[in-house]
Each structure stands twice: as structure tokens, then as C-alpha cells.
């Protein structure tokens, strides 16, 4: 609900501008032109100008909707908009921007903002905080703010890679257990200890060079490849059966050929066998190549053909 002042303002905005003269829009005062079209006092006019500067901000729009929703049952006036929406949003935006620039924002909060930009669109995130930095900093302060922004964005990117590395380390550790591997996995254990599973609760500045170096070891295990390791772990009963029943990948091909013949013209059965064939060959190096004395380095070498297979067929893990 809006008061009469806002109704008048709405009517002004929707009218046909082509019928207006320049004098209806602005007047000259002390050598400058002031807008009179909206018939607002200086405080509200300044607010409108500021909104036009910041309206492209995704965070601003989210906050505007949030605070506006709280007033849905009130009669809204320009004064209420100024005090209960605009002023609060300005304070909140300034705090958000400063925390991000100073590296004091919690990483889980950064995740929420990243989710507004398709989760990995760091350019959009940087553009958002650049917009806020321009708004809240003078021209002389902007250089330092831009420098801080670059540092924070770099750390956020590293954090996402570190989180992926921690999840990869966890997947490898689970795979090690189910495969009964007794070799050296100390590097993986170190990564888990250094990074920690609750990393997102820390601030941007907690992303240190030491953490980044630790995460480099597992940087090639992206979420899709990690999913393959998890699927392999979950399907280890099948892996055990294959190792006990079939000697190697060549014998697997013979087995599949025989299964295809026995399937006849049953399309569903043929599809199932085809999926099994594709997945088992894709995971073949892991299925038939591992020994219990293998450690992390040996396991990663066995995974290289698997990575090639999953890069060529991203749905490989779903076929196992």
C-alpha cells in the first residue's frame, strides 16, 4: 500500500513525456539545472539519483526486495522508503563491500553471493563488488579498493579449488579403504588436515599460500572426476566380482561379445550390456590394475586412463 504522495509520483512517471516542455522537467538555479519533474524534496531527489547509480547491483536488488517485503502490510510513504529501506540498504551494502575488500567476509557468505552468479562466474562477482566499490569510494580511494578487490577475488577462486581438493581427498580416502590399499597416502591425509572440512566457515583472508600449495596436488580432480571415484567406491561389489571372474580388459571384451550374442534382439538388454561395456572399459585400469600395496601415486597413474575416458564421456560414472 502506498500513500497519496507515491500515487502522484507514479502518475508522473507513467505520463507521456512527449507532451512536456523542458521547463516542466527542470529549472535553472544558480547556474545549474535542477530536476523539478518528479516534484521531490532534496532528500528524496538525492535518493532517486543514488538509486540510479546502484540499481545494477544484484545484491542491492536482493536487499531492496527483502526490505520491501517487510513493509507489504504498511502504508508506504517516501519517508518510510528512505528510512526503512534505502538507509538500511546503504548501511548493509557498505558493510558487505568493506568486509569483502578487507577479506573478512566468511567464505560461506561468499558462496551465497556466488550463487547469484551461476556459482563460478568470478567475473560477475568481481564486477558486482567493483560497482559497489565505485559507489562507496571516492576517486582517490578507488585505486586502493580495486587492489583489495583483486586480492579477495583471487583468494575466493583459490578457496573454491581448495574445497574441491578437500572433497577429492575425501573421495580418495574412501576409495583407499574400500580397495584395501596399504601404500603411502600421507599426502592425501595431509591435505585433509591442512584444509579441513569446515573451511567455508572461515574468512577470505584464511586462504593462505600454504593452503593453495596443498590443494595443487589434487587440482586435476574436478567434481566430475571426483564423482567417478565415488561411483567406483559405491560399486565396488561389482568391481570385486569382475576381478574374480575376469582376468583383464581383453577377457572383458570377450565376455561382453558373448553377452551381446545371448541378448539377441532385446534392445533393453543390449543397452544394459553396452553401458556395462563402456563403463568397465573406462574404469578398466582401476578395476584390473590395482594392487593392495599401491599408494596415492600409483592410484593416480591408474586413474589417468579413467580421466581420459570421463573427459570423452562425461556420463561414464552413470553407466557403471
CSV table of C-alpha atoms in Angstrom, one decimal:
chain,number,residue,atom,x,y,z
A,1,UNK,CA,0.0,0.0,0.0
A,2,UNK,CA,1.3,3.5,-0.9
A,3,UNK,CA,0.3,6.9,0.3
A,4,UNK,CA,-1.0,9.8,-1.9
A,5,UNK,CA,2.5,11.2,-2.5
A,6,UNK,CA,3.7,8.0,-4.1
A,7,UNK,CA,0.5,7.7,-6.1
A,8,UNK,CA,1.1,11.1,-7.6
A,9,UNK,CA,4.7,10.2,-8.2
A,10,UNK,CA,3.6,7.0,-10.0
A,11,UNK,CA,1.2,9.0,-12.2
A,12,UNK,CA,4.0,11.4,-13.1
A,13,UNK,CA,6.3,8.6,-14.1
A,14,UNK,CA,3.8,6.9,-16.4
A,15,UNK,CA,2.7,10.0,-18.3
A,16,UNK,CA,3.6,10.8,-21.9
A,17,UNK,CA,6.8,12.7,-21.8
A,18,UNK,CA,6.5,13.9,-25.4
A,19,UNK,CA,3.8,16.4,-24.3
A,20,UNK,CA,6.1,18.1,-21.8
A,21,UNK,CA,8.4,21.1,-22.3
A,22,UNK,CA,11.9,21.5,-20.9
A,23,UNK,CA,10.5,23.9,-18.3
A,24,UNK,CA,8.3,21.0,-17.0
A,25,UNK,CA,11.4,18.9,-16.4
A,26,UNK,CA,14.0,21.2,-14.9
A,27,UNK,CA,14.7,24.8,-14.0
A,28,UNK,CA,17.9,26.8,-13.8
A,29,UNK,CA,19.1,27.7,-10.3
A,30,UNK,CA,22.4,29.5,-9.6
A,31,UNK,CA,24.0,28.4,-12.9
A,32,UNK,CA,22.9,24.8,-12.8
A,33,UNK,CA,19.8,22.9,-13.7
A,34,UNK,CA,17.6,21.2,-11.1
A,35,UNK,CA,15.1,18.5,-11.8
A,36,UNK,CA,11.6,19.5,-10.9
A,37,UNK,CA,9.7,16.9,-12.9
A,38,UNK,CA,9.3,14.5,-10.0
A,39,UNK,CA,8.4,17.2,-7.5
A,40,UNK,CA,10.5,15.7,-4.8
A,41,UNK,CA,12.3,17.5,-2.0
A,42,UNK,CA,16.1,17.5,-2.0
A,43,UNK,CA,16.5,14.5,0.3
A,44,UNK,CA,14.3,12.2,-1.8
A,45,UNK,CA,15.6,13.6,-5.1
A,46,UNK,CA,19.1,12.7,-3.9
A,47,UNK,CA,17.9,9.2,-3.0
A,48,UNK,CA,16.5,8.7,-6.5
A,49,UNK,CA,19.8,9.8,-8.1
A,50,UNK,CA,21.7,7.4,-5.9
A,51,UNK,CA,19.4,4.5,-6.7
A,52,UNK,CA,20.1,5.0,-10.5
A,53,UNK,CA,23.8,4.6,-9.7
A,54,UNK,CA,23.5,1.4,-7.8
A,55,UNK,CA,20.4,-0.3,-9.3
A,56,UNK,CA,22.5,-2.7,-11.4
A,57,UNK,CA,23.8,-4.3,-8.3
A,58,UNK,CA,22.4,-7.8,-7.8
A,59,UNK,CA,22.9,-7.5,-4.0
A,60,UNK,CA,21.1,-4.2,-3.9
A,61,UNK,CA,18.1,-5.6,-5.7
A,62,UNK,CA,18.0,-8.6,-3.4
A,63,UNK,CA,18.1,-6.3,-0.4
A,64,UNK,CA,15.5,-4.0,-1.9
A,65,UNK,CA,13.1,-6.9,-2.3
A,66,UNK,CA,13.9,-8.2,1.2
A,67,UNK,CA,13.3,-4.9,3.0
A,68,UNK,CA,10.3,-4.1,0.7
A,69,UNK,CA,8.6,-7.4,1.6
A,70,UNK,CA,8.8,-6.4,5.3
A,71,UNK,CA,6.6,-3.4,4.6
A,72,UNK,CA,4.0,-5.1,2.5
A,73,UNK,CA,1.3,-4.6,5.2
A,74,UNK,CA,2.2,-0.9,5.9
A,75,UNK,CA,1.1,2.2,4.2
A,76,UNK,CA,4.4,3.2,2.5
A,77,UNK,CA,5.5,6.8,2.2
A,78,UNK,CA,8.6,8.3,0.8
A,79,UNK,CA,9.9,8.9,4.3
A,80,UNK,CA,9.4,5.2,5.1
A,81,UNK,CA,11.2,4.2,1.9
A,82,UNK,CA,14.1,6.5,2.9
A,83,UNK,CA,14.4,5.4,6.5
A,84,UNK,CA,13.3,1.7,6.4
A,85,UNK,CA,14.6,0.7,3.0
A,86,UNK,CA,17.1,3.0,1.4
A,87,UNK,CA,19.1,4.0,4.5
A,88,UNK,CA,19.3,0.4,5.8
A,89,UNK,CA,20.3,-0.9,2.4
A,90,UNK,CA,23.1,1.6,2.1
A,91,UNK,CA,24.4,0.7,5.5
A,92,UNK,CA,24.2,-3.0,4.7
A,93,UNK,CA,25.8,-2.7,1.3
A,94,UNK,CA,28.7,-0.6,2.6
A,95,UNK,CA,29.3,-3.2,5.3
A,96,UNK,CA,29.2,-6.1,2.8
A,97,UNK,CA,31.5,-4.4,0.4
A,98,UNK,CA,34.0,-3.4,3.1
A,99,UNK,CA,34.1,-6.9,4.5
A,100,UNK,CA,34.7,-8.4,1.1
A,101,UNK,CA,37.5,-5.9,0.3
A,102,UNK,CA,39.2,-6.4,3.7
A,103,UNK,CA,39.0,-10.2,3.3
A,104,UNK,CA,36.9,-10.5,6.5
A,105,UNK,CA,33.8,-12.0,4.9
A,106,UNK,CA,33.1,-15.6,5.7
A,107,UNK,CA,33.6,-17.9,2.8
A,108,UNK,CA,30.1,-19.4,3.2
A,109,UNK,CA,28.7,-15.9,2.8
A,110,UNK,CA,30.8,-15.5,-0.4
A,111,UNK,CA,29.2,-18.8,-1.6
A,112,UNK,CA,25.8,-17.2,-1.3
A,113,UNK,CA,26.8,-14.3,-3.4
A,114,UNK,CA,28.5,-16.6,-5.9
A,115,UNK,CA,25.2,-18.5,-6.2
A,116,UNK,CA,23.7,-15.3,-7.6
A,117,UNK,CA,26.2,-15.5,-10.4
A,118,UNK,CA,26.0,-19.2,-11.5
A,119,UNK,CA,28.4,-20.3,-8.8
A,120,UNK,CA,31.6,-20.0,-10.7
A,121,UNK,CA,31.2,-16.7,-12.5
A,122,UNK,CA,34.0,-14.9,-10.7
A,123,UNK,CA,34.0,-12.1,-13.3
A,124,UNK,CA,30.4,-11.3,-12.4
A,125,UNK,CA,31.3,-11.4,-8.7
A,126,UNK,CA,34.2,-9.0,-9.3
A,127,UNK,CA,32.0,-6.7,-11.4
A,128,UNK,CA,29.4,-6.6,-8.6
A,129,UNK,CA,31.9,-5.6,-6.0
A,130,UNK,CA,33.6,-3.2,-8.4
A,131,UNK,CA,30.2,-1.4,-8.8
A,132,UNK,CA,29.8,-1.2,-5.0
A,133,UNK,CA,33.4,0.0,-4.6
A,134,UNK,CA,32.9,2.8,-7.1
A,135,UNK,CA,29.7,3.8,-5.3
A,136,UNK,CA,31.2,3.9,-1.8
A,137,UNK,CA,34.7,5.2,-2.5
A,138,UNK,CA,35.9,8.5,-3.8
A,139,UNK,CA,38.1,8.6,-6.9
A,140,UNK,CA,41.2,8.9,-4.8
A,141,UNK,CA,40.2,5.8,-2.7
A,142,UNK,CA,39.2,3.7,-5.7
A,143,UNK,CA,42.7,2.6,-6.6
A,144,UNK,CA,43.3,1.0,-3.2
A,145,UNK,CA,39.8,-0.5,-3.2
A,146,UNK,CA,40.4,-2.0,-6.7
A,147,UNK,CA,43.7,-3.6,-5.5
A,148,UNK,CA,42.0,-5.1,-2.4
A,149,UNK,CA,39.2,-6.4,-4.6
A,150,UNK,CA,41.7,-8.2,-6.9
A,151,UNK,CA,43.3,-9.9,-3.9
A,152,UNK,CA,39.9,-11.0,-2.5
A,153,UNK,CA,38.7,-12.4,-5.8
A,154,UNK,CA,42.0,-14.4,-6.2
A,155,UNK,CA,41.5,-15.9,-2.7
A,156,UNK,CA,37.9,-16.8,-3.4
A,157,UNK,CA,38.9,-18.6,-6.6
A,158,UNK,CA,41.6,-20.5,-4.6
A,159,UNK,CA,39.1,-21.3,-1.9
A,160,UNK,CA,36.8,-23.0,-4.4
A,161,UNK,CA,39.7,-25.0,-5.7
A,162,UNK,CA,40.7,-25.9,-2.2
A,163,UNK,CA,37.2,-27.0,-1.3
A,164,UNK,CA,37.2,-29.2,-4.4
A,165,UNK,CA,40.6,-30.6,-3.3
A,166,UNK,CA,39.3,-31.4,0.1
A,167,UNK,CA,36.4,-33.3,-1.4
A,168,UNK,CA,38.7,-35.1,-3.8
A,169,UNK,CA,40.9,-36.1,-0.8
A,170,UNK,CA,37.9,-37.4,1.0
A,171,UNK,CA,36.8,-39.4,-2.1
A,172,UNK,CA,40.4,-40.9,-2.4
A,173,UNK,CA,40.5,-41.8,1.2
A,174,UNK,CA,37.2,-43.7,0.9
A,175,UNK,CA,38.4,-45.4,-2.2
A,176,UNK,CA,41.6,-46.4,-0.5
A,177,UNK,CA,39.6,-48.0,2.3
A,178,UNK,CA,37.3,-50.0,0.1
A,179,UNK,CA,40.1,-51.2,-2.1
A,180,UNK,CA,42.2,-52.1,0.8
A,181,UNK,CA,45.2,-50.1,-0.4
A,182,UNK,CA,48.1,-50.2,2.0
A,183,UNK,CA,50.6,-47.9,0.2
A,184,UNK,CA,51.5,-44.3,1.1
A,185,UNK,CA,48.6,-41.9,1.2
A,186,UNK,CA,50.2,-39.5,3.6
A,187,UNK,CA,49.9,-36.6,1.1
A,188,UNK,CA,46.2,-37.0,0.9
A,189,UNK,CA,45.9,-37.2,4.7
A,190,UNK,CA,47.9,-34.0,5.0
A,191,UNK,CA,45.6,-32.2,2.6
A,192,UNK,CA,42.6,-33.2,4.6
A,193,UNK,CA,44.2,-32.0,7.8
A,194,UNK,CA,45.6,-28.7,6.3
A,195,UNK,CA,42.4,-27.7,4.5
A,196,UNK,CA,39.8,-29.1,6.9
A,197,UNK,CA,36.2,-29.8,6.1
A,198,UNK,CA,34.8,-26.7,7.7
A,199,UNK,CA,36.8,-24.3,5.7
A,200,UNK,CA,33.8,-22.4,4.4
A,201,UNK,CA,33.2,-21.1,7.9
A,202,UNK,CA,36.5,-19.2,7.8
A,203,UNK,CA,37.1,-15.7,6.3
A,204,UNK,CA,38.6,-14.9,2.9
A,205,UNK,CA,41.9,-14.0,4.4
A,206,UNK,CA,42.3,-17.5,5.8
A,207,UNK,CA,43.2,-18.7,2.3
A,208,UNK,CA,46.9,-18.8,2.7
A,209,UNK,CA,49.7,-19.6,0.2
A,210,UNK,CA,50.4,-22.8,2.2
A,211,UNK,CA,46.8,-24.0,1.7
A,212,UNK,CA,46.9,-23.2,-2.0
A,213,UNK,CA,50.1,-25.2,-2.4
A,214,UNK,CA,48.5,-28.2,-0.6
A,215,UNK,CA,45.5,-28.0,-2.9
A,216,UNK,CA,47.6,-28.0,-6.1
A,217,UNK,CA,48.2,-31.7,-5.6
A,218,UNK,CA,44.6,-32.6,-6.4
A,219,UNK,CA,43.7,-29.7,-8.7
A,220,UNK,CA,43.2,-32.1,-11.6
A,221,UNK,CA,40.4,-34.0,-9.8
A,222,UNK,CA,37.4,-31.8,-10.7
A,223,UNK,CA,33.9,-32.5,-9.5
A,224,UNK,CA,33.1,-34.8,-12.4
A,225,UNK,CA,36.3,-36.9,-11.9
A,226,UNK,CA,35.6,-37.0,-8.2
A,227,UNK,CA,32.1,-38.3,-8.9
A,228,UNK,CA,33.7,-41.2,-10.9
A,229,UNK,CA,35.8,-42.1,-7.8
A,230,UNK,CA,32.8,-42.0,-5.6
A,231,UNK,CA,30.8,-44.2,-8.0
A,232,UNK,CA,33.6,-46.6,-8.3
A,233,UNK,CA,33.7,-46.9,-4.5
A,234,UNK,CA,29.9,-47.4,-4.3
A,235,UNK,CA,30.1,-50.1,-7.0
A,236,UNK,CA,33.0,-52.0,-5.5
A,237,UNK,CA,31.0,-55.2,-5.2
A,238,UNK,CA,30.8,-55.3,-9.0
A,239,UNK,CA,34.5,-54.5,-9.2
A,240,UNK,CA,35.3,-57.4,-6.9
A,241,UNK,CA,33.1,-59.7,-9.0
A,242,UNK,CA,34.7,-58.6,-12.2
A,243,UNK,CA,38.3,-59.1,-10.8
A,244,UNK,CA,37.3,-62.6,-9.6
A,245,UNK,CA,35.5,-63.6,-12.8
A,246,UNK,CA,37.6,-61.9,-15.5
A,247,UNK,CA,41.3,-61.8,-15.8
A,248,UNK,CA,41.8,-58.5,-17.7
A,249,UNK,CA,40.3,-56.0,-20.1
A,250,UNK,CA,40.8,-58.2,-23.1
A,251,UNK,CA,38.9,-61.0,-21.5
A,252,UNK,CA,36.2,-58.5,-20.6
A,253,UNK,CA,35.7,-57.7,-24.2
A,254,UNK,CA,35.2,-61.3,-25.0
A,255,UNK,CA,32.7,-61.6,-22.1
A,256,UNK,CA,30.7,-58.6,-23.5
A,257,UNK,CA,30.7,-60.0,-27.0
A,258,UNK,CA,29.2,-63.3,-25.7
A,259,UNK,CA,26.7,-61.3,-23.6
A,260,UNK,CA,25.7,-59.4,-26.7
A,261,UNK,CA,25.1,-62.6,-28.6
A,262,UNK,CA,23.0,-64.0,-25.8
A,263,UNK,CA,20.9,-60.8,-25.6
A,264,UNK,CA,19.7,-61.4,-29.2
A,265,UNK,CA,17.4,-58.6,-30.3
A,266,UNK,CA,16.3,-57.4,-26.9
A,267,UNK,CA,17.1,-53.7,-27.1
A,268,UNK,CA,16.9,-53.0,-23.4
A,269,UNK,CA,19.3,-55.9,-22.6
A,270,UNK,CA,21.6,-54.7,-25.4
A,271,UNK,CA,21.7,-51.2,-23.9
A,272,UNK,CA,22.5,-52.5,-20.5
A,273,UNK,CA,25.3,-54.6,-21.8
A,274,UNK,CA,26.6,-51.7,-23.8
A,275,UNK,CA,26.6,-49.4,-20.8
A,276,UNK,CA,28.4,-52.1,-18.8
A,277,UNK,CA,31.0,-52.5,-21.6
A,278,UNK,CA,31.6,-48.7,-21.9
A,279,UNK,CA,31.9,-48.2,-18.1
A,280,UNK,CA,34.0,-51.2,-17.4
A,281,UNK,CA,36.4,-50.4,-20.1
A,282,UNK,CA,36.5,-46.8,-19.0
A,283,UNK,CA,37.3,-47.9,-15.4
A,284,UNK,CA,39.4,-50.8,-16.7
A,285,UNK,CA,42.7,-49.6,-15.5
A,286,UNK,CA,41.3,-49.2,-11.9
A,287,UNK,CA,39.4,-52.5,-12.0
A,288,UNK,CA,42.1,-54.7,-13.2
A,289,UNK,CA,45.3,-52.7,-12.5
A,290,UNK,CA,45.4,-52.0,-8.8
A,291,UNK,CA,47.3,-54.0,-6.1
A,292,UNK,CA,46.9,-53.7,-2.4
A,293,UNK,CA,50.5,-52.3,-2.0
A,294,UNK,CA,49.6,-49.3,-4.2
A,295,UNK,CA,49.7,-45.8,-2.7
A,296,UNK,CA,48.5,-42.5,-3.8
A,297,UNK,CA,50.9,-42.0,-6.7
A,298,UNK,CA,50.2,-45.4,-8.1
A,299,UNK,CA,46.5,-44.9,-7.8
A,300,UNK,CA,46.7,-41.6,-9.7
A,301,UNK,CA,48.6,-43.3,-12.5
A,302,UNK,CA,45.8,-45.9,-12.8
A,303,UNK,CA,43.3,-43.0,-12.9
A,304,UNK,CA,44.8,-41.3,-15.9
A,305,UNK,CA,43.0,-43.5,-18.4
A,306,UNK,CA,39.9,-43.1,-16.4
A,307,UNK,CA,40.2,-39.3,-16.6
A,308,UNK,CA,40.6,-39.5,-20.4
A,309,UNK,CA,37.5,-41.7,-20.6
A,310,UNK,CA,35.4,-39.4,-18.5
A,311,UNK,CA,36.6,-36.4,-20.3
A,312,UNK,CA,35.4,-38.0,-23.5
A,313,UNK,CA,32.2,-39.3,-22.0
A,314,UNK,CA,31.0,-37.1,-19.0
A,315,UNK,CA,28.2,-39.6,-18.2
A,316,UNK,CA,30.6,-42.5,-17.7
A,317,UNK,CA,30.0,-42.8,-14.0
A,318,UNK,CA,26.3,-43.2,-14.5
A,319,UNK,CA,26.8,-46.2,-16.7
A,320,UNK,CA,28.7,-48.3,-14.1
